[in-house]
Amino acid sequence: EAQVTQNPRYLITVTGKKLTVTCSQNMNHEYMSWYRQDPGLGLRQIYYSMNVEVTDKGDVPEGYKVSRKEKRNFPLILESPSPNQTSLYFCASSLNLNTEAFFGQGTRLTVV
Amino acid sequence: AQSVTQLDSQVPVFEEAPVELRCNYSSSVSVYLFWYVQYPNQGLQLLLKYLSGSTLVKGINGFEAEFNKSQTSFHLRKPSVHISDTAEYFCAVKNSGGYQKVTFGTGTKLQVIP
């Protein structure tokens, strides 16, 4: 089954404790991205990747890091999480920039 | 730069009534347009898309949308809604070609009332 898998689905952490949210897709898609969803703000792109070893900032990259060492994986790293990063995070992939995106189930992160 | 506006943050509608969710975009070039649906506690999934050709696009679950270039709109419609259509709906736009990313609207919550 074609899918985007994120882990974990739910995470509560404390300020400053490094964490990683994993994202994996099995569709051989080139383009992957991370979004955060906040009430009233819709989806805002954090980082995206056009292909292996090619990443770039989206609209709200501050406080986040990503890597794309393999085509299927695109982890999101929060080196020192802060409460304003409490949000619902989605990973998405698409064949390329001009095709529809497939989304993961989301990761609800709470930073206390 | 491209942008998309969903003016209605919430739309309540009675079951079996018709519904229209509004989406307006801004772009100086040709665009691709998408509607996604997000059911509670789930990720987004594609409802329908307009890339080119016929301006009336049919999607899954009985939804359709019409691309209106002169009004820069891509409104989503369904003639008769069901309880199961209760969800949040996102319009998205992307300039055709090039390396610009997709821009999402702020979403419209459709609440179907029994």
PDB file of C-alpha atoms in Angstrom:
ATOM      1  CA  GLU A   1       0.000   0.000   0.000  1.00  0.00           C
ATOM      2  CA  ALA A   2       1.321   3.424  -0.988  1.00  0.00           C
ATOM      3  CA  GLN A   3       1.776   5.495   2.117  1.00  0.00           C
ATOM      4  CA  VAL A   4       3.677   8.080   4.086  1.00  0.00           C
ATOM      5  CA  THR A   5       4.498   6.920   7.605  1.00  0.00           C
ATOM      6  CA  GLN A   6       5.285   9.275  10.454  1.00  0.00           C
ATOM      7  CA  ASN A   7       6.419   8.359  13.928  1.00  0.00           C
ATOM      8  CA  PRO A   8       5.531   8.984  16.628  1.00  0.00           C
ATOM      9  CA  ARG A   9       1.867   9.992  16.314  1.00  0.00           C
ATOM     10  CA  TYR A  10       1.897  11.728  19.693  1.00  0.00           C
ATOM     11  CA  LEU A  11       4.805  13.167  21.631  1.00  0.00           C
ATOM     12  CA  ILE A  12       5.074  15.197  24.819  1.00  0.00           C
ATOM     13  CA  THR A  13       8.517  16.546  25.648  1.00  0.00           C
ATOM     14  CA  VAL A  14      10.206  19.178  27.743  1.00  0.00           C
ATOM     15  CA  THR A  15      11.822  22.386  26.583  1.00  0.00           C
ATOM     16  CA  GLY A  16      15.323  21.870  25.266  1.00  0.00           C
ATOM     17  CA  LYS A  17      15.262  18.095  24.878  1.00  0.00           C
ATOM     18  CA  LYS A  18      16.262  17.162  21.348  1.00  0.00           C
ATOM     19  CA  LEU A  19      13.777  15.092  19.391  1.00  0.00           C
ATOM     20  CA  THR A  20      13.351  13.579  15.945  1.00  0.00           C
ATOM     21  CA  VAL A  21      10.146  12.856  14.074  1.00  0.00           C
ATOM     22  CA  THR A  22      10.639  10.275  11.372  1.00  0.00           C
ATOM     23  CA  CYS A  23       8.976  10.219   7.968  1.00  0.00           C
ATOM     24  CA  SER A  24       9.180   7.482   5.381  1.00  0.00           C
ATOM     25  CA  GLN A  25       7.463   7.028   2.008  1.00  0.00           C
ATOM     26  CA  ASN A  26       7.296   3.916  -0.160  1.00  0.00           C
ATOM     27  CA  MET A  27       6.317   5.531  -3.463  1.00  0.00           C
ATOM     28  CA  ASN A  28       9.790   6.481  -4.719  1.00  0.00           C
ATOM     29  CA  HIS A  29       8.776  10.138  -4.630  1.00  0.00           C
ATOM     30  CA  GLU A  30      11.413  12.771  -5.239  1.00  0.00           C
ATOM     31  CA  TYR A  31       9.767  15.651  -3.394  1.00  0.00           C
ATOM     32  CA  MET A  32       9.170  15.582   0.364  1.00  0.00           C
ATOM     33  CA  SER A  33       8.204  18.303   2.789  1.00  0.00           C
ATOM     34  CA  TRP A  34       7.268  19.043   6.374  1.00  0.00           C
ATOM     35  CA  TYR A  35       4.356  21.219   7.455  1.00  0.00           C
ATOM     36  CA  ARG A  36       3.014  22.420  10.739  1.00  0.00           C
ATOM     37  CA  GLN A  37      -0.700  22.981  11.215  1.00  0.00           C
ATOM     38  CA  ASP A  38      -1.939  25.530  13.713  1.00  0.00           C
ATOM     39  CA  PRO A  39      -5.520  26.715  14.291  1.00  0.00           C
ATOM     40  CA  GLY A  40      -6.429  29.581  11.994  1.00  0.00           C
ATOM     41  CA  LEU A  41      -3.108  29.427  10.162  1.00  0.00           C
ATOM     42  CA  GLY A  42      -3.614  26.398   7.953  1.00  0.00           C
ATOM     43  CA  LEU A  43      -0.548  24.488   6.838  1.00  0.00           C
ATOM     44  CA  ARG A  44       2.786  26.221   6.779  1.00  0.00           C
ATOM     45  CA  GLN A  45       5.791  24.622   5.164  1.00  0.00           C
ATOM     46  CA  ILE A  46       8.842  24.138   7.366  1.00  0.00           C
ATOM     47  CA  TYR A  47      11.366  22.510   5.034  1.00  0.00           C
ATOM     48  CA  TYR A  48      11.282  20.676   1.751  1.00  0.00           C
ATOM     49  CA  SER A  49      13.535  18.413  -0.255  1.00  0.00           C
ATOM     50  CA  MET A  50      13.686  18.113  -4.017  1.00  0.00           C
ATOM     51  CA  ASN A  51      15.798  14.947  -3.897  1.00  0.00           C
ATOM     52  CA  VAL A  52      18.498  13.162  -1.924  1.00  0.00           C
ATOM     53  CA  GLU A  53      20.901  15.612  -0.286  1.00  0.00           C
ATOM     54  CA  VAL A  54      18.862  18.580  -1.575  1.00  0.00           C
ATOM     55  CA  THR A  55      16.900  20.453   1.087  1.00  0.00           C
ATOM     56  CA  ASP A  56      15.697  24.018   1.462  1.00  0.00           C
ATOM     57  CA  LYS A  57      13.819  26.237   3.874  1.00  0.00           C
ATOM     58  CA  GLY A  58      10.102  26.711   3.670  1.00  0.00           C
ATOM     59  CA  ASP A  59       8.088  29.482   5.295  1.00  0.00           C
ATOM     60  CA  VAL A  60       8.816  28.725   8.964  1.00  0.00           C
ATOM     61  CA  PRO A  61      12.190  26.944   9.250  1.00  0.00           C
ATOM     62  CA  GLU A  62      13.462  28.520  12.491  1.00  0.00           C
ATOM     63  CA  GLY A  63      14.140  25.937  15.173  1.00  0.00           C
ATOM     64  CA  TYR A  64      14.013  22.948  12.830  1.00  0.00           C
ATOM     65  CA  LYS A  65      16.486  20.838  10.886  1.00  0.00           C
ATOM     66  CA  VAL A  66      16.025  18.152   8.266  1.00  0.00           C
ATOM     67  CA  SER A  67      18.136  15.701   6.346  1.00  0.00           C
ATOM     68  CA  ARG A  68      17.610  13.604   3.219  1.00  0.00           C
ATOM     69  CA  LYS A  69      20.243  10.906   3.115  1.00  0.00           C
ATOM     70  CA  GLU A  70      17.936   8.387   1.448  1.00  0.00           C
ATOM     71  CA  LYS A  71      15.130   8.985  -0.993  1.00  0.00           C
ATOM     72  CA  ARG A  72      12.475   7.396   1.200  1.00  0.00           C
ATOM     73  CA  ASN A  73      13.288   9.089   4.528  1.00  0.00           C
ATOM     74  CA  PHE A  74      12.991  12.715   5.579  1.00  0.00           C
ATOM     75  CA  PRO A  75      13.311  13.167   9.362  1.00  0.00           C
ATOM     76  CA  LEU A  76      12.447  16.402  11.134  1.00  0.00           C
ATOM     77  CA  ILE A  77      14.800  17.353  13.959  1.00  0.00           C
ATOM     78  CA  LEU A  78      14.126  19.789  16.769  1.00  0.00           C
ATOM     79  CA  GLU A  79      17.501  20.416  18.418  1.00  0.00           C
ATOM     80  CA  SER A  80      16.106  22.454  21.316  1.00  0.00           C
ATOM     81  CA  PRO A  81      12.303  22.423  21.294  1.00  0.00           C
ATOM     82  CA  SER A  82      10.394  25.352  22.743  1.00  0.00           C
ATOM     83  CA  PRO A  83       6.699  25.666  23.705  1.00  0.00           C
ATOM     84  CA  ASN A  84       5.938  27.666  20.530  1.00  0.00           C
ATOM     85  CA  GLN A  85       6.745  24.542  18.557  1.00  0.00           C
ATOM     86  CA  THR A  86       3.745  22.796  20.058  1.00  0.00           C
ATOM     87  CA  SER A  87       1.774  21.930  16.957  1.00  0.00           C
ATOM     88  CA  LEU A  88       0.474  19.248  14.627  1.00  0.00           C
ATOM     89  CA  TYR A  89       3.141  18.218  12.127  1.00  0.00           C
ATOM     90  CA  PHE A  90       2.655  16.578   8.757  1.00  0.00           C
ATOM     91  CA  CYS A  91       5.110  15.007   6.392  1.00  0.00           C
ATOM     92  CA  ALA A  92       4.148  14.876   2.720  1.00  0.00           C
ATOM     93  CA  SER A  93       5.619  13.473  -0.461  1.00  0.00           C
ATOM     94  CA  SER A  94       4.883  13.852  -4.142  1.00  0.00           C
ATOM     95  CA  LEU A  95       6.325  12.544  -7.355  1.00  0.00           C
ATOM     96  CA  ASN A  96       7.464  16.051  -8.190  1.00  0.00           C
ATOM     97  CA  LEU A  97       6.464  19.648  -7.501  1.00  0.00           C
ATOM     98  CA  ASN A  98       3.583  19.582  -9.966  1.00  0.00           C
ATOM     99  CA  THR A  99       1.726  16.536  -8.684  1.00  0.00           C
ATOM    100  CA  GLU A 100      -0.525  16.055  -5.681  1.00  0.00           C
ATOM    101  CA  ALA A 101       0.912  15.438  -2.260  1.00  0.00           C
ATOM    102  CA  PHE A 102       0.426  12.355  -0.114  1.00  0.00           C
ATOM    103  CA  PHE A 103       0.330  13.113   3.589  1.00  0.00           C
ATOM    104  CA  GLY A 104       1.279  11.170   6.654  1.00  0.00           C
ATOM    105  CA  GLN A 105      -1.140  10.758   9.569  1.00  0.00           C
ATOM    106  CA  GLY A 106       0.417  13.576  11.527  1.00  0.00           C
ATOM    107  CA  THR A 107       2.429  13.951  14.732  1.00  0.00           C
ATOM    108  CA  ARG A 108       0.936  15.926  17.567  1.00  0.00           C
ATOM    109  CA  LEU A 109       3.820  17.469  19.496  1.00  0.00           C
ATOM    110  CA  THR A 110       3.481  19.164  22.863  1.00  0.00           C
ATOM    111  CA  VAL A 111       6.477  20.973  24.347  1.00  0.00           C
ATOM    112  CA  VAL A 112       6.129  21.866  28.020  1.00  0.00           C
TER     113      VAL A 112
ATOM    114  CA  ALA B   1       4.073  35.355  -5.375  1.00  0.00           C
ATOM    115  CA  GLN B   2       1.022  33.160  -5.101  1.00  0.00           C
ATOM    116  CA  SER B   3      -1.563  33.173  -2.338  1.00  0.00           C
ATOM    117  CA  VAL B   4      -4.879  31.520  -1.570  1.00  0.00           C
ATOM    118  CA  THR B   5      -7.806  32.736   0.512  1.00  0.00           C
ATOM    119  CA  GLN B   6     -10.530  30.696   2.127  1.00  0.00           C
ATOM    120  CA  LEU B   7     -12.819  33.314   3.600  1.00  0.00           C
ATOM    121  CA  ASP B   8     -15.075  30.933   5.511  1.00  0.00           C
ATOM    122  CA  SER B   9     -13.417  29.329   8.501  1.00  0.00           C
ATOM    123  CA  GLN B  10     -16.548  27.330   9.349  1.00  0.00           C
ATOM    124  CA  VAL B  11     -19.576  26.299   7.294  1.00  0.00           C
ATOM    125  CA  PRO B  12     -22.516  24.585   8.997  1.00  0.00           C
ATOM    126  CA  VAL B  13     -24.988  22.867   6.689  1.00  0.00           C
ATOM    127  CA  PHE B  14     -27.873  20.463   7.169  1.00  0.00           C
ATOM    128  CA  GLU B  15     -27.574  16.915   5.929  1.00  0.00           C
ATOM    129  CA  GLU B  16     -28.705  16.451   2.299  1.00  0.00           C
ATOM    130  CA  ALA B  17     -28.415  20.187   1.624  1.00  0.00           C
ATOM    131  CA  PRO B  18     -26.016  21.558  -0.996  1.00  0.00           C
ATOM    132  CA  VAL B  19     -22.774  23.219   0.022  1.00  0.00           C
ATOM    133  CA  GLU B  20     -20.198  25.500  -1.558  1.00  0.00           C
ATOM    134  CA  LEU B  21     -16.795  26.126  -0.002  1.00  0.00           C
ATOM    135  CA  ARG B  22     -15.088  29.188  -1.415  1.00  0.00           C
ATOM    136  CA  CYS B  23     -11.497  29.498  -2.551  1.00  0.00           C
ATOM    137  CA  ASN B  24      -9.878  32.483  -4.224  1.00  0.00           C
ATOM    138  CA  TYR B  25      -6.274  32.643  -5.326  1.00  0.00           C
ATOM    139  CA  SER B  26      -3.805  35.251  -6.444  1.00  0.00           C
ATOM    140  CA  SER B  27      -1.074  34.643  -8.982  1.00  0.00           C
ATOM    141  CA  SER B  28       0.479  36.436 -11.916  1.00  0.00           C
ATOM    142  CA  VAL B  29       0.937  33.248 -13.933  1.00  0.00           C
ATOM    143  CA  SER B  30      -0.934  30.057 -14.735  1.00  0.00           C
ATOM    144  CA  VAL B  31      -1.753  27.898 -11.746  1.00  0.00           C
ATOM    145  CA  TYR B  32      -2.501  24.399 -10.611  1.00  0.00           C
ATOM    146  CA  LEU B  33      -5.270  24.145  -8.017  1.00  0.00           C
ATOM    147  CA  PHE B  34      -6.064  21.467  -5.465  1.00  0.00           C
ATOM    148  CA  TRP B  35      -8.660  20.672  -2.828  1.00  0.00           C
ATOM    149  CA  TYR B  36      -7.685  18.434   0.069  1.00  0.00           C
ATOM    150  CA  VAL B  37      -9.866  17.027   2.844  1.00  0.00           C
ATOM    151  CA  GLN B  38      -8.777  16.306   6.402  1.00  0.00           C
ATOM    152  CA  TYR B  39     -10.980  14.021   8.484  1.00  0.00           C
ATOM    153  CA  PRO B  40     -10.578  14.180  12.274  1.00  0.00           C
ATOM    154  CA  ASN B  41      -7.243  12.826  13.483  1.00  0.00           C
ATOM    155  CA  GLN B  42      -6.057  12.081   9.984  1.00  0.00           C
ATOM    156  CA  GLY B  43      -3.717  13.527   7.399  1.00  0.00           C
ATOM    157  CA  LEU B  44      -4.853  15.393   4.309  1.00  0.00           C
ATOM    158  CA  GLN B  45      -5.985  13.512   1.228  1.00  0.00           C
ATOM    159  CA  LEU B  46      -6.610  14.798  -2.267  1.00  0.00           C
ATOM    160  CA  LEU B  47     -10.228  15.485  -3.241  1.00  0.00           C
ATOM    161  CA  LEU B  48      -9.632  16.859  -6.711  1.00  0.00           C
ATOM    162  CA  LYS B  49      -7.210  18.890  -8.777  1.00  0.00           C
ATOM    163  CA  TYR B  50      -7.146  21.231 -11.750  1.00  0.00           C
ATOM    164  CA  LEU B  51      -4.058  21.203 -13.930  1.00  0.00           C
ATOM    165  CA  SER B  52      -5.467  22.164 -17.336  1.00  0.00           C
ATOM    166  CA  GLY B  53      -8.359  21.410 -19.688  1.00  0.00           C
ATOM    167  CA  SER B  54     -11.985  21.361 -18.601  1.00  0.00           C
ATOM    168  CA  THR B  55     -12.705  23.960 -15.943  1.00  0.00           C
ATOM    169  CA  LEU B  56     -15.206  21.690 -14.182  1.00  0.00           C
ATOM    170  CA  VAL B  57     -13.346  19.101 -12.190  1.00  0.00           C
ATOM    171  CA  LYS B  58     -14.953  16.112 -10.522  1.00  0.00           C
ATOM    172  CA  GLY B  59     -13.418  14.519  -7.481  1.00  0.00           C
ATOM    173  CA  ILE B  60     -14.056  11.776  -4.993  1.00  0.00           C
ATOM    174  CA  ASN B  61     -17.123  11.476  -2.752  1.00  0.00           C
ATOM    175  CA  GLY B  62     -19.349  13.460  -5.123  1.00  0.00           C
ATOM    176  CA  PHE B  63     -17.444  16.729  -4.869  1.00  0.00           C
ATOM    177  CA  GLU B  64     -16.689  18.976  -7.812  1.00  0.00           C
ATOM    178  CA  ALA B  65     -15.006  22.320  -8.336  1.00  0.00           C
ATOM    179  CA  GLU B  66     -14.985  24.893 -11.078  1.00  0.00           C
ATOM    180  CA  PHE B  67     -11.931  26.850 -12.114  1.00  0.00           C
ATOM    181  CA  ASN B  68     -12.865  30.435 -12.951  1.00  0.00           C
ATOM    182  CA  LYS B  69      -9.864  32.287 -14.274  1.00  0.00           C
ATOM    183  CA  SER B  70     -11.541  35.685 -14.557  1.00  0.00           C
ATOM    184  CA  GLN B  71     -12.656  35.575 -10.936  1.00  0.00           C
ATOM    185  CA  THR B  72      -9.524  33.717  -9.786  1.00  0.00           C
ATOM    186  CA  SER B  73     -11.691  31.241  -7.935  1.00  0.00           C
ATOM    187  CA  PHE B  74     -11.860  27.495  -7.452  1.00  0.00           C
ATOM    188  CA  HIS B  75     -14.971  26.894  -5.345  1.00  0.00           C
ATOM    189  CA  LEU B  76     -15.804  23.403  -4.119  1.00  0.00           C
ATOM    190  CA  ARG B  77     -19.383  22.150  -4.342  1.00  0.00           C
ATOM    191  CA  LYS B  78     -21.463  19.154  -3.431  1.00  0.00           C
ATOM    192  CA  PRO B  79     -25.189  18.925  -4.239  1.00  0.00           C
ATOM    193  CA  SER B  80     -26.131  16.886  -1.173  1.00  0.00           C
ATOM    194  CA  VAL B  81     -23.884  16.460   1.855  1.00  0.00           C
ATOM    195  CA  HIS B  82     -23.716  13.541   4.269  1.00  0.00           C
ATOM    196  CA  ILE B  83     -22.712  13.376   7.904  1.00  0.00           C
ATOM    197  CA  SER B  84     -19.513  11.676   6.770  1.00  0.00           C
ATOM    198  CA  ASP B  85     -18.490  14.851   4.896  1.00  0.00           C
ATOM    199  CA  THR B  86     -17.842  16.586   8.216  1.00  0.00           C
ATOM    200  CA  ALA B  87     -14.163  17.495   7.911  1.00  0.00           C
ATOM    201  CA  GLU B  88     -11.798  20.359   7.232  1.00  0.00           C
ATOM    202  CA  TYR B  89     -11.195  21.290   3.617  1.00  0.00           C
ATOM    203  CA  PHE B  90      -8.073  22.986   2.295  1.00  0.00           C
ATOM    204  CA  CYS B  91      -7.622  24.737  -1.006  1.00  0.00           C
ATOM    205  CA  ALA B  92      -4.084  24.875  -2.403  1.00  0.00           C
ATOM    206  CA  VAL B  93      -2.447  26.667  -5.317  1.00  0.00           C
ATOM    207  CA  LYS B  94       0.802  26.337  -7.165  1.00  0.00           C
ATOM    208  CA  ASN B  95       2.219  28.312 -10.063  1.00  0.00           C
ATOM    209  CA  SER B  96       2.456  25.916 -12.991  1.00  0.00           C
ATOM    210  CA  GLY B  97       5.993  24.974 -13.905  1.00  0.00           C
ATOM    211  CA  GLY B  98       9.068  26.164 -12.082  1.00  0.00           C
ATOM    212  CA  TYR B  99      10.159  25.263  -8.597  1.00  0.00           C
ATOM    213  CA  GLN B 100       7.675  27.206  -6.512  1.00  0.00           C
ATOM    214  CA  LYS B 101       5.994  25.246  -3.799  1.00  0.00           C
ATOM    215  CA  VAL B 102       2.321  24.689  -3.082  1.00  0.00           C
ATOM    216  CA  THR B 103       0.590  27.265  -0.890  1.00  0.00           C
ATOM    217  CA  PHE B 104      -2.305  26.124   1.292  1.00  0.00           C
ATOM    218  CA  GLY B 105      -5.279  28.119   2.464  1.00  0.00           C
ATOM    219  CA  THR B 106      -6.237  28.350   6.114  1.00  0.00           C
ATOM    220  CA  GLY B 107      -8.955  25.729   5.777  1.00  0.00           C
ATOM    221  CA  THR B 108     -12.753  25.590   6.050  1.00  0.00           C
ATOM    222  CA  LYS B 109     -14.420  23.356   8.598  1.00  0.00           C
ATOM    223  CA  LEU B 110     -17.562  21.813   7.188  1.00  0.00           C
ATOM    224  CA  GLN B 111     -20.019  20.775   9.865  1.00  0.00           C
ATOM    225  CA  VAL B 112     -22.907  18.670   8.621  1.00  0.00           C
ATOM    226  CA  ILE B 113     -25.896  18.860  10.937  1.00  0.00           C
ATOM    227  CA  PRO B 114     -28.217  15.855  11.118  1.00  0.00           C
TER     228      PRO B 114
END
